[in-house]
Short mmCIF file of C-alpha atoms in Angstrom, two decimals:
data_model
loop_
_atom_site.label_atom_id
_atom_site.label_comp_id
_atom_site.label_asym_id
_atom_site.label_seq_id
_atom_site.Cartn_x
_atom_site.Cartn_y
_atom_site.Cartn_z
CA UNK H 16 -15.70 8.45 41.66
CA UNK H 17 -13.94 9.29 38.39
CA UNK H 18 -14.02 7.11 35.27
CA UNK H 19 -10.47 6.30 34.19
CA UNK H 20 -8.60 4.79 31.19
CA UNK H 21 -6.48 1.67 31.70
CA UNK H 22 -4.23 -0.50 29.54
CA UNK H 23 -5.20 -4.18 29.37
CA UNK H 24 -1.80 -5.38 28.16
CA UNK H 25 1.18 -4.16 26.16
CA UNK H 26 0.69 -6.98 23.67
CA UNK H 27 -2.91 -6.06 22.93
CA UNK H 28 -2.28 -2.29 22.85
CA UNK H 29 -5.90 -1.94 23.94
CA UNK H 30 -7.54 0.56 26.29
CA UNK H 31 -10.95 0.55 27.84
CA UNK H 32 -12.77 2.73 30.36
CA UNK H 33 -13.27 1.58 33.91
CA UNK H 34 -16.91 0.78 34.56
CA UNK H 35 -16.76 1.81 38.22
CA UNK H 36 -20.10 3.39 39.21
CA UNK H 37 -20.41 7.17 39.29
CA UNK H 38 -22.99 9.54 40.77
CA UNK H 39 -22.87 11.60 37.57
CA UNK H 40 -24.21 10.63 34.16
CA UNK H 41 -21.44 9.66 31.65
CA UNK H 42 -23.51 11.15 28.81
CA UNK H 43 -24.49 14.34 30.64
CA UNK H 44 -21.71 14.93 33.24
CA UNK H 45 -23.42 17.89 34.92
CA UNK H 46 -26.42 15.77 35.91
CA UNK H 47 -26.55 13.11 38.60
CA UNK H 48 -28.02 9.69 37.87
CA UNK H 49 -31.45 9.41 39.49
CA UNK H 50 -33.03 6.29 38.02
CA UNK H 51 -32.30 2.73 36.91
CA UNK H 52 -33.68 1.49 33.54
CA UNK H 53 -34.26 -2.27 33.79
CA UNK H 54 -35.04 -2.46 30.08
CA UNK H 55 -31.54 -1.34 29.09
CA UNK H 56 -29.80 -2.25 32.41
CA UNK H 57 -28.22 1.16 32.87
CA UNK H 58 -28.38 4.08 35.30
CA UNK H 59 -29.78 7.31 33.81
CA UNK H 60 -30.17 11.01 34.58
CA UNK H 61 -33.23 13.16 33.93
CA UNK H 62 -31.91 14.17 30.48
CA UNK H 63 -31.37 10.51 29.50
CA UNK H 64 -34.93 9.77 30.63
CA UNK H 65 -36.45 12.54 28.52
CA UNK H 66 -34.40 11.77 25.41
CA UNK H 67 -34.15 7.98 25.33
CA UNK H 68 -36.00 6.21 28.16
CA UNK H 69 -39.38 7.90 28.52
CA UNK H 70 -41.14 4.91 26.94
CA UNK H 71 -39.18 2.25 28.85
CA UNK H 72 -41.40 0.25 31.22
CA UNK H 73 -38.68 -0.72 33.69
CA UNK H 74 -37.60 2.72 34.93
CA UNK H 75 -37.59 3.16 38.72
CA UNK H 76 -35.96 5.57 41.20
CA UNK H 77 -32.39 4.66 42.08
CA UNK H 78 -33.27 4.25 45.77
CA UNK H 79 -35.88 1.62 44.91
CA UNK H 80 -33.54 -0.23 42.54
CA UNK H 81 -30.75 -0.63 45.09
CA UNK H 82 -32.57 -0.79 48.44
CA UNK H 83 -32.65 -4.61 48.62
CA UNK H 84 -29.03 -5.17 47.54
CA UNK H 85 -26.59 -6.37 50.18
CA UNK H 86 -23.33 -4.81 48.97
CA UNK H 87 -21.12 -7.05 51.12
CA UNK H 88 -22.66 -10.29 49.87
CA UNK H 89 -22.87 -9.03 46.28
CA UNK H 90 -19.23 -7.88 46.33
CA UNK H 91 -17.95 -11.22 47.63
CA UNK H 92 -20.00 -13.20 45.10
CA UNK H 93 -19.00 -10.97 42.19
CA UNK H 94 -15.30 -11.16 43.05
CA UNK H 95 -15.44 -14.94 43.03
CA UNK H 96 -17.36 -15.14 39.74
CA UNK H 97 -15.06 -12.68 37.98
CA UNK H 98 -11.98 -14.59 39.14
CA UNK H 99 -13.46 -17.90 37.97
CA UNK H 100 -14.37 -16.45 34.56
CA UNK H 101 -10.86 -15.03 34.16
CA UNK H 102 -9.44 -18.48 34.88
CA UNK H 103 -11.64 -19.87 32.10
CA UNK H 104 -10.31 -17.37 29.56
CA UNK H 105 -6.72 -18.13 30.62
CA UNK H 106 -7.29 -21.85 30.14
CA UNK H 107 -8.92 -21.26 26.76
CA UNK H 108 -5.96 -19.18 25.58
CA UNK H 109 -3.55 -21.88 26.75
CA UNK H 110 -5.67 -24.56 25.07
CA UNK H 111 -5.91 -22.75 21.71
CA UNK H 112 -2.15 -22.15 21.65
CA UNK H 113 -1.66 -25.85 22.31
CA UNK H 114 -4.05 -26.62 19.41
CA UNK H 115 -1.91 -24.54 17.05
CA UNK H 116 1.32 -26.28 18.15
CA UNK H 117 -0.28 -29.70 17.72
CA UNK H 118 -1.51 -28.87 14.23
CA UNK H 119 1.94 -27.65 13.20
CA UNK H 120 3.50 -30.96 14.32
CA UNK H 121 0.80 -33.07 12.66
CA UNK H 122 1.22 -31.23 9.37
CA UNK H 123 4.79 -32.52 8.95
CA UNK H 124 3.72 -36.09 9.74
CA UNK H 125 0.88 -35.94 7.20
CA UNK H 126 3.15 -34.59 4.47
CA UNK H 127 5.53 -37.51 5.09
CA UNK H 128 2.58 -39.90 4.68
CA UNK H 129 1.71 -38.26 1.37
CA UNK H 130 5.24 -38.81 0.06
CA UNK H 131 5.15 -42.50 1.08
CA UNK H 132 1.88 -42.97 -0.74
CA UNK H 133 3.32 -41.26 -3.81
CA UNK H 134 5.65 -44.21 -4.50
CA UNK H 135 2.62 -46.35 -5.53
CA UNK H 136 1.26 -44.07 -8.24
CA UNK H 137 4.10 -43.14 -10.72
CA UNK H 138 4.59 -39.81 -12.49
CA UNK H 139 1.05 -38.41 -12.44
CA UNK H 140 1.05 -38.48 -8.64
CA UNK H 141 3.44 -35.51 -8.68
CA UNK H 142 0.61 -33.19 -9.67
CA UNK H 143 -1.79 -34.72 -7.15
CA UNK H 144 0.83 -34.57 -4.42
CA UNK H 145 1.32 -30.85 -5.01
CA UNK H 146 -2.40 -30.19 -4.65
CA UNK H 147 -2.72 -32.41 -1.59
CA UNK H 148 0.13 -30.67 0.24
CA UNK H 149 -1.34 -27.32 -0.65
CA UNK H 150 -4.73 -28.39 0.70
CA UNK H 151 -3.16 -29.45 4.00
CA UNK H 152 -1.42 -26.09 4.35
CA UNK H 153 -4.61 -24.21 3.50
CA UNK H 154 -6.71 -26.26 5.93
CA UNK H 155 -4.20 -25.54 8.68
CA UNK H 156 -3.94 -21.85 7.79
CA UNK H 157 -7.70 -21.34 7.75
CA UNK H 158 -8.23 -22.97 11.13
CA UNK H 159 -5.16 -21.36 12.62
CA UNK H 160 -6.52 -17.90 11.82
CA UNK H 161 -9.82 -18.86 13.41
CA UNK H 162 -8.06 -19.96 16.60
CA UNK H 163 -5.95 -16.80 16.69
CA UNK H 164 -9.10 -14.70 16.38
CA UNK H 165 -10.59 -16.57 19.33
CA UNK H 166 -7.44 -16.00 21.38
CA UNK H 167 -7.57 -12.27 20.66
CA UNK H 168 -11.23 -12.07 21.69
CA UNK H 169 -10.64 -14.05 24.89
CA UNK H 170 -7.77 -11.74 25.86
CA UNK H 171 -9.95 -8.70 25.23
CA UNK H 172 -12.75 -10.04 27.40
CA UNK H 173 -10.30 -11.07 30.12
CA UNK H 174 -8.82 -7.57 30.01
CA UNK H 175 -12.22 -6.02 30.65
CA UNK H 176 -12.75 -8.37 33.58
CA UNK H 177 -9.26 -7.56 34.89
CA UNK H 178 -10.26 -3.90 35.22
CA UNK H 179 -13.52 -4.90 36.85
CA UNK H 180 -11.75 -7.15 39.32
CA UNK H 181 -9.24 -4.43 40.17
CA UNK H 182 -12.13 -2.11 41.04
CA UNK H 183 -13.84 -4.82 43.10
CA UNK H 184 -10.85 -5.53 45.33
CA UNK H 185 -10.54 -1.85 46.22
CA UNK H 186 -14.13 -1.48 47.42
CA UNK H 187 -14.77 -1.40 51.13
CA UNK H 188 -16.93 -4.43 51.93
CA UNK H 189 -18.86 -2.46 54.54
CA UNK H 190 -19.66 0.43 52.24
CA UNK H 191 -23.35 1.29 51.94
CA UNK H 192 -22.98 4.33 49.72
CA UNK H 193 -25.33 4.55 46.78
CA UNK H 194 -22.62 4.84 44.15
CA UNK H 195 -20.94 1.69 45.50
CA UNK H 196 -24.15 -0.30 45.31
CA UNK H 197 -24.84 1.15 41.88
CA UNK H 198 -21.41 0.02 40.70
CA UNK H 199 -22.08 -3.50 41.93
CA UNK H 200 -25.31 -3.55 39.95
CA UNK H 201 -23.59 -2.35 36.79
CA UNK H 202 -20.63 -4.69 37.26
CA UNK H 203 -23.00 -7.59 37.73
CA UNK H 204 -24.46 -6.85 34.29
CA UNK H 205 -20.98 -7.01 32.72
CA UNK H 206 -20.11 -10.25 34.50
CA UNK H 207 -23.40 -11.86 33.55
CA UNK H 208 -22.84 -11.04 29.87
CA UNK H 209 -19.42 -12.73 29.97
CA UNK H 210 -20.96 -15.79 31.58
CA UNK H 211 -23.64 -15.93 28.88
CA UNK H 212 -20.92 -15.66 26.22
CA UNK H 213 -19.24 -18.75 27.70
CA UNK H 214 -22.41 -20.85 27.73
CA UNK H 215 -21.95 -21.75 24.06
CA UNK H 216 -19.31 -24.17 22.77
CA UNK H 217 -16.82 -21.27 22.92
CA UNK H 218 -16.45 -21.96 26.62
CA UNK H 219 -15.21 -25.53 26.20
CA UNK H 220 -11.76 -26.93 25.80
CA UNK H 221 -11.29 -28.90 22.61
CA UNK H 222 -8.88 -31.17 20.76
CA UNK H 223 -8.19 -30.52 17.06
CA UNK H 224 -6.61 -33.03 14.71
CA UNK H 225 -5.63 -32.63 11.09
CA UNK H 226 -6.48 -35.97 9.47
CA UNK H 227 -5.52 -37.45 6.12
CA UNK H 228 -7.47 -40.48 4.92
CA UNK H 229 -6.01 -42.13 1.83
CA UNK H 230 -8.32 -43.52 -0.85
CA UNK H 231 -7.27 -47.16 -1.25
CA UNK H 232 -9.45 -47.58 -4.35
CA UNK H 233 -6.98 -45.71 -6.56
CA UNK H 234 -6.44 -47.75 -9.74
CA UNK H 235 -6.29 -45.63 -12.83
CA UNK H 236 -4.35 -42.66 -11.59
CA UNK H 237 -5.04 -40.45 -14.62
CA UNK H 238 -8.82 -40.64 -14.11
CA UNK H 239 -8.93 -40.29 -10.33
CA UNK H 240 -10.38 -36.92 -9.20
CA UNK H 241 -9.69 -37.47 -5.47
CA UNK H 242 -6.89 -39.21 -3.63
CA UNK H 243 -7.47 -38.11 -0.05
CA UNK H 244 -9.64 -36.11 2.31
CA UNK H 245 -8.17 -33.54 4.65
CA UNK H 246 -10.28 -33.25 7.81
CA UNK H 247 -10.10 -30.82 10.70
CA UNK H 248 -11.56 -32.62 13.72
CA UNK H 249 -12.59 -30.67 16.83
CA UNK H 250 -13.66 -32.47 19.98
CA UNK H 251 -15.14 -30.69 22.98
CA UNK H 252 -14.81 -32.23 26.47
CA UNK H 253 -18.21 -30.90 27.58
CA UNK H 254 -21.36 -29.69 25.87
CA UNK H 255 -22.73 -27.42 27.15
CA UNK H 256 -19.55 -26.32 28.95
CA UNK H 257 -19.25 -26.82 32.68
CA UNK H 258 -18.01 -23.32 33.61
CA UNK H 259 -17.29 -24.20 37.22
CA UNK H 260 -15.18 -27.18 36.24
CA UNK H 261 -13.50 -25.31 33.40
CA UNK H 262 -12.31 -22.59 35.78
CA UNK H 263 -10.22 -25.26 37.52
CA UNK H 264 -7.21 -26.99 36.01
CA UNK H 265 -8.68 -30.48 35.72
CA UNK H 266 -9.17 -32.97 32.85
CA UNK H 267 -12.56 -33.52 31.24
CA UNK H 268 -13.73 -36.38 29.06
CA UNK H 269 -14.51 -35.99 25.38
CA UNK H 270 -18.25 -35.90 24.60
CA UNK H 271 -18.69 -34.06 21.30
CA UNK H 272 -17.12 -34.29 17.86
CA UNK H 273 -17.24 -31.77 15.04
CA UNK H 274 -15.76 -32.49 11.62
CA UNK H 275 -14.86 -29.99 8.94
CA UNK H 276 -14.03 -31.82 5.71
CA UNK H 277 -12.32 -30.42 2.64
CA UNK H 278 -11.83 -32.61 -0.44
CA UNK H 279 -8.65 -32.51 -2.50
CA UNK H 280 -9.78 -32.48 -6.11
CA UNK H 281 -7.94 -32.89 -9.37
CA UNK H 282 -8.47 -29.74 -11.44
CA UNK H 283 -8.66 -30.35 -15.18
CA UNK H 284 -7.00 -27.34 -16.82
CA UNK H 285 -8.63 -28.25 -20.16
CA UNK H 286 -12.09 -27.40 -18.85
CA UNK H 287 -11.55 -23.74 -19.62
CA UNK H 288 -9.44 -22.01 -22.25
CA UNK H 289 -7.05 -20.04 -20.06
CA UNK H 290 -5.81 -19.43 -16.53
CA UNK H 291 -4.67 -16.42 -14.51
CA UNK H 292 -1.28 -15.74 -13.01
CA UNK H 293 -0.89 -13.41 -10.05
CA UNK H 294 0.85 -10.29 -11.32
CA UNK H 295 1.06 -8.13 -8.20
CA UNK H 296 -0.36 -7.82 -4.69
CA UNK H 297 -1.04 -4.27 -3.62
CA UNK H 298 -1.48 -3.45 0.05
CA UNK H 299 -3.10 -0.01 -0.14
CA UNK H 300 -2.10 2.69 2.31
CA UNK H 301 -4.82 4.30 4.39
CA UNK H 302 -5.37 7.89 5.41
CA UNK H 303 -4.50 9.07 8.91
CA UNK H 304 -8.03 8.37 10.15
CA UNK H 305 -7.08 4.67 9.86
CA UNK H 306 -10.44 3.56 8.45
CA UNK H 307 -10.00 0.16 6.80
CA UNK H 308 -12.09 -0.09 3.61
CA UNK H 309 -14.83 -2.70 3.11
CA UNK H 310 -14.56 -3.07 -0.66
CA UNK H 311 -17.79 -3.68 -2.63
CA UNK H 312 -16.55 -2.41 -5.99
CA UNK H 313 -13.45 -1.38 -7.89
CA UNK H 314 -11.89 -0.60 -11.23
CA UNK H 315 -8.54 -0.74 -13.08
CA UNK H 316 -7.49 1.93 -15.58
CA UNK H 317 -5.09 1.30 -18.49
CA UNK H 318 -2.34 3.27 -16.71
CA UNK H 319 -2.57 0.92 -13.71
CA UNK H 320 -4.45 3.25 -11.36
CA UNK H 321 -6.97 1.61 -9.03
CA UNK H 322 -10.27 2.96 -7.76
CA UNK H 323 -12.14 1.40 -4.85
CA UNK H 324 -15.67 1.73 -3.45
CA UNK H 325 -15.65 1.60 0.36
CA UNK H 326 -19.34 1.10 1.16
CA UNK H 327 -19.18 0.83 4.95
CA UNK H 328 -17.14 4.01 5.47
CA UNK H 329 -18.96 5.91 2.66
CA UNK H 330 -15.76 6.59 0.74
CA UNK H 331 -14.23 6.50 -2.70
CA UNK H 332 -10.50 5.78 -2.81
CA UNK H 333 -8.05 6.32 -5.65
CA UNK H 334 -4.65 4.58 -5.70
CA UNK H 335 -1.57 4.77 -7.86
CA UNK H 336 -0.36 1.65 -9.68
CA UNK H 337 1.96 1.01 -6.70
CA UNK H 338 -0.84 1.17 -4.13
CA UNK H 339 -0.20 4.66 -2.76
CA UNK H 340 -3.33 6.53 -1.70
CA UNK H 341 -3.78 9.41 -4.18
CA UNK H 342 -7.31 10.58 -3.42
CA UNK H 343 -9.95 10.00 -0.77
CA UNK H 344 -13.49 11.38 -0.92
CA UNK H 345 -16.19 10.92 1.72
CA UNK H 346 -19.85 10.73 0.71
CA UNK H 347 -23.07 11.50 2.54
CA UNK H 348 -24.61 8.17 1.53
CA UNK H 349 -23.25 4.63 1.05
CA UNK H 350 -21.95 3.91 -2.49
CA UNK H 351 -22.09 0.35 -3.86
CA UNK H 352 -20.26 -0.17 -7.17
CA UNK H 353 -18.51 1.71 -9.98
CA UNK H 354 -17.83 1.16 -13.67
CA UNK H 355 -16.02 2.84 -16.56
CA UNK H 356 -17.68 5.70 -18.54
CA UNK H 357 -14.83 7.33 -20.48
CA UNK H 358 -11.20 8.40 -20.05
CA UNK H 359 -12.20 11.09 -17.55
CA UNK H 360 -15.33 9.83 -15.77
CA UNK H 361 -16.99 6.83 -14.15
CA UNK H 362 -20.46 5.71 -13.03
CA UNK H 363 -21.23 5.10 -9.33
CA UNK H 364 -24.39 3.52 -7.84
CA UNK H 365 -25.87 5.03 -4.65
CA UNK H 366 -28.59 2.58 -3.44
CA UNK H 367 -30.37 4.73 -0.84
CA UNK H 368 -30.70 7.64 -3.29
CA UNK H 369 -31.95 5.38 -6.10
CA UNK H 370 -29.55 6.95 -8.55
CA UNK H 371 -26.32 6.63 -10.55
CA UNK H 372 -23.76 9.40 -10.09
CA UNK H 373 -21.17 10.45 -12.67
CA UNK H 374 -17.82 11.45 -11.15
CA UNK H 375 -14.34 12.28 -12.43
CA UNK H 376 -11.17 10.26 -11.81
CA UNK H 377 -9.02 13.24 -10.83
CA UNK H 378 -10.84 14.58 -7.76
CA UNK H 379 -13.57 11.92 -7.48
CA UNK H 380 -16.05 14.80 -7.47
CA UNK H 381 -19.74 14.60 -8.39
CA UNK H 382 -20.75 16.10 -11.75
CA UNK H 383 -24.09 14.56 -12.84
CA UNK H 384 -26.91 12.40 -11.49
CA UNK H 385 -29.07 9.81 -13.28
CA UNK H 386 -32.28 9.04 -11.35
CA UNK H 387 -33.35 5.40 -11.57
CA UNK H 388 -36.23 5.39 -9.01
CA UNK H 389 -35.21 1.95 -7.76
CA UNK H 390 -32.75 0.65 -5.14
CA UNK H 391 -29.63 0.17 -7.30
CA UNK H 392 -26.52 -1.96 -6.59
CA UNK H 393 -24.27 -3.75 -9.12
CA UNK H 394 -23.36 -1.85 -12.29
CA UNK H 395 -21.25 -2.59 -15.37
CA UNK H 396 -20.67 -0.99 -18.76
CA UNK H 397 -19.58 -2.37 -22.14
CA UNK H 398 -19.08 -0.08 -25.10
CA UNK H 399 -22.24 2.13 -25.14
CA UNK H 400 -24.42 -0.02 -22.86
CA UNK H 401 -24.80 0.23 -19.09
CA UNK H 402 -26.42 -2.54 -17.03
CA UNK H 403 -27.53 -1.87 -13.46
CA UNK H 404 -29.29 -4.05 -10.86
CA UNK H 405 -32.60 -2.57 -9.62
CA UNK H 406 -34.05 -4.30 -6.57
CA UNK H 407 -37.56 -5.80 -7.01
CA UNK H 408 -37.49 -4.61 -10.64
CA UNK H 409 -34.80 -6.52 -12.50
CA UNK H 410 -31.92 -5.25 -14.63
CA UNK H 411 -32.11 -1.88 -16.38
CA UNK H 412 -30.12 -1.31 -19.60
CA UNK H 413 -29.21 2.33 -20.26
CA UNK H 414 -27.36 4.24 -22.94
CA UNK H 415 -24.59 6.71 -22.07
CA UNK H 416 -27.10 9.55 -21.64
CA UNK H 417 -28.85 7.58 -18.89
CA UNK H 418 -31.94 6.79 -20.98
CA UNK H 419 -33.40 3.33 -20.39
CA UNK H 420 -33.26 1.38 -23.66
CA UNK H 421 -34.40 -1.98 -22.30
CA UNK H 422 -35.34 -3.70 -19.08
CA UNK H 423 -35.07 -7.32 -17.99
CA UNK H 424 -37.83 -7.91 -15.39
CA UNK H 425 -37.00 -10.16 -12.43
CA UNK H 426 -39.64 -10.55 -9.76
CA UNK H 427 -38.41 -9.95 -6.20
CA UNK H 428 -34.71 -9.77 -7.10
CA UNK H 429 -32.28 -8.38 -4.50
CA UNK H 430 -29.04 -6.41 -4.54
CA UNK H 431 -25.77 -7.91 -5.69
CA UNK H 432 -22.79 -7.60 -8.06
CA UNK H 433 -23.20 -7.54 -11.85
CA UNK H 434 -20.86 -7.77 -14.85
CA UNK H 435 -21.61 -7.10 -18.53
CA UNK H 436 -19.28 -8.41 -21.22
CA UNK H 437 -20.34 -8.34 -24.87
CA UNK H 438 -23.90 -9.66 -25.00
CA UNK H 439 -23.66 -11.58 -21.70
CA UNK H 440 -24.89 -10.31 -18.32
CA UNK H 441 -23.92 -12.15 -15.15
CA UNK H 442 -25.64 -11.09 -11.93
CA UNK H 443 -25.65 -12.62 -8.43
CA UNK H 444 -28.08 -11.99 -5.60
CA UNK H 445 -25.65 -11.57 -2.71
CA UNK H 446 -27.63 -12.99 0.21
CA UNK H 447 -29.29 -15.84 -1.71
CA UNK H 448 -26.13 -16.88 -3.56
CA UNK H 449 -28.18 -17.25 -6.77
CA UNK H 450 -26.33 -16.57 -10.04
CA UNK H 451 -28.24 -15.46 -13.15
CA UNK H 452 -26.55 -15.58 -16.56
CA UNK H 453 -28.54 -14.06 -19.41
CA UNK H 454 -28.23 -12.13 -22.66
CA UNK H 455 -28.86 -8.40 -23.04
CA UNK H 456 -32.14 -9.30 -24.77
CA UNK H 457 -33.31 -11.01 -21.57
CA UNK H 458 -32.86 -14.63 -22.64
CA UNK H 459 -31.88 -16.73 -19.62
CA UNK H 460 -28.83 -18.91 -20.31
CA UNK H 461 -28.78 -20.57 -16.91
CA UNK H 462 -29.46 -19.98 -13.22
CA UNK H 463 -27.51 -21.71 -10.46
CA UNK H 464 -26.68 -21.39 -6.77
CA UNK H 465 -23.14 -21.04 -5.43
CA UNK H 466 -22.35 -23.65 -2.79
CA UNK H 467 -21.70 -22.70 0.81
CA UNK H 468 -22.74 -19.98 3.24
CA UNK H 469 -22.18 -16.24 3.30
CA UNK H 470 -22.70 -13.52 0.71
CA UNK H 471 -21.65 -13.53 -2.94
CA UNK H 472 -19.18 -10.64 -2.97
CA UNK H 473 -17.99 -10.58 -6.59
CA UNK H 474 -18.77 -11.85 -10.08
CA UNK H 475 -17.11 -11.60 -13.51
CA UNK H 476 -17.70 -12.87 -17.06
CA UNK H 477 -14.40 -13.94 -18.62
CA UNK H 478 -13.28 -13.78 -22.25
CA UNK H 479 -14.50 -17.32 -23.02
CA UNK H 480 -17.90 -16.54 -21.37
CA UNK H 481 -17.10 -18.67 -18.31
CA UNK H 482 -18.04 -17.13 -14.95
CA UNK H 483 -16.02 -16.36 -11.81
CA UNK H 484 -17.98 -16.05 -8.55
CA UNK H 485 -16.69 -15.45 -5.01
CA UNK H 486 -18.69 -16.34 -1.92
CA UNK H 487 -17.21 -15.39 1.40
CA UNK H 488 -18.05 -16.30 4.99
CA UNK H 489 -16.05 -17.56 8.03
CA UNK H 490 -14.72 -21.02 7.22
CA UNK H 491 -16.10 -20.90 3.67
CA UNK H 492 -14.12 -18.54 1.46
CA UNK H 493 -13.94 -19.75 -2.11
CA UNK H 494 -13.93 -18.56 -5.71
CA UNK H 495 -15.85 -20.81 -8.11
CA UNK H 496 -15.37 -21.02 -11.88
CA UNK H 497 -18.45 -21.96 -13.90
CA UNK H 498 -18.31 -23.15 -17.51
CA UNK H 499 -20.23 -21.00 -20.06
CA UNK H 500 -23.22 -23.35 -19.92
CA UNK H 501 -23.16 -23.62 -16.12
CA UNK H 502 -22.87 -27.43 -16.19
CA UNK H 503 -19.29 -27.59 -14.90
CA UNK H 504 -17.69 -25.85 -11.98
CA UNK H 505 -14.34 -25.98 -10.23
CA UNK H 506 -12.39 -24.15 -7.55
CA UNK H 507 -9.77 -21.79 -8.98
CA UNK H 508 -6.48 -22.78 -7.43
CA UNK H 509 -4.97 -19.35 -8.21
CA UNK H 510 -7.26 -17.91 -5.51
CA UNK H 511 -6.96 -20.64 -2.86
CA UNK H 512 -4.76 -18.50 -0.61
CA UNK H 513 -7.41 -15.78 -0.36
CA UNK H 514 -8.81 -15.34 3.13
CA UNK H 515 -11.92 -13.44 2.06
CA UNK H 516 -12.37 -12.81 -1.70
CA UNK H 517 -14.67 -9.87 -2.25
CA UNK H 518 -15.07 -7.64 -5.29
CA UNK H 519 -13.99 -9.15 -8.64
CA UNK H 520 -13.50 -6.95 -11.73
CA UNK H 521 -12.37 -8.32 -15.10
CA UNK H 522 -11.09 -6.07 -17.91
CA UNK H 523 -11.10 -7.88 -21.27
CA UNK H 524 -9.03 -5.24 -23.07
CA UNK H 525 -6.32 -5.13 -20.41
CA UNK H 526 -6.57 -8.91 -19.87
CA UNK H 527 -6.40 -8.28 -16.14
CA UNK H 528 -8.45 -9.35 -13.15
CA UNK H 529 -8.90 -7.19 -10.05
CA UNK H 530 -9.69 -9.07 -6.81
CA UNK H 531 -10.17 -7.39 -3.42
CA UNK H 532 -8.75 -9.98 -1.02
CA UNK H 533 -10.30 -9.16 2.34
CA UNK H 534 -9.92 -5.51 3.34
CA UNK H 535 -6.15 -5.10 3.21
CA UNK H 536 -4.97 -6.50 -0.13
CA UNK H 537 -5.87 -5.97 -3.78
CA UNK H 538 -4.50 -8.66 -6.09
CA UNK H 539 -4.07 -8.08 -9.82
CA UNK H 540 -3.94 -11.15 -12.08
CA UNK H 541 -2.96 -11.23 -15.73
CA UNK H 542 -4.50 -13.59 -18.22
CA UNK H 543 -2.34 -16.41 -19.65
#
């Protein structure tokens, strides 16, 4: 039997290969499959065995693997299970769409409640009302994107099962051919994986409500930091999900409650000396290979040009001030971060090679190499000093020739972003979320931990020595602003619309802030 390509749906624009069993190896088409590897649950040929499966304990001849399988019984059972699983995905898609509609309707009701409450608080409530409405919109937007992602995944999985089911209904129930039995074995693996996927809470229907609970203790409006809590409430009818019941169109009782709470806080603009205003959003174009960059570093030049480090795809990208792709260079190894050297060149860290490369802006080509002999990551330069993070070593301070002039030892430190401004170094350990603020002499000013889950993606020291830090993970994507002494912190409302703030680069001379917002947008802010 031939392996074919099929289209799941026009809306998804997605293709996948049929998994119908074949007598010939998909990796080595001139060889027939002769064995079944239970370790990896796949049929293999003699070449596969020699290259990849010689050490697997569960390899047995194909005849032994399929001799006890009743194809008629297996086919009937598999058809029924696939159909039931497809029904589950269809119900989940319908349910998530209903969730979105319900949230949209509730949003308008909640905003009306906010306006009614406003009449009790006089003029200062106008500012609080603005922030509360914005929080409601953001809470809805964040959860809506999560639901849409789930819908997309469910449709993809259902599409795979649709192809499988189409193959199943065309099989002769009385067939005893080896390739038919082999297909049933392989298809059973696919079906079982989908069933395991649905065993978590993902396989349950749920109710979601956007709630607004007013704080009745409001007295002195000027001093109140919070006037309400916006809550996203998810309730699941069953836990763990009853897959058999879920595949049928019946009602289930609520048995689990999950709450996601986000507080609406009054932001005191006098805490810090200045704010940022969004100047421009640039949606960079991509080359024809359609690789979307995962930004871990970037830079702004005085003429407005942008340069981006794409770690995952091992690329350096150069853009015009309008976001047009001007240059793209692929590297052999993953880069991490870049920083300014002079009008013609920049520094680039390459962690696996334990070095800093010097490259030019025009062609992004390599010209020199500075060996560090440590796993390097974040890098920043200020005037004639370069600071670079060295894992399990600390922070190395170099001059422009690459000679180490000082080192700040830090036991067991890990990779992460770094920014040097004046005499202040700010460095974050990405996975731990720990922020270190210290002087170039090594004196520790303060150490703190950024709230939430996920990795710290970006960090920047601002003109007044306050610190911006972004920590990004699903459901927890925020940019925190720390005071110079680390005792105060607040969410920056300029960045609240960001879905996934990543690299942050601040240029004191240009008075501009570069923020990679997810993988598709670069936002430039100007200092007010």
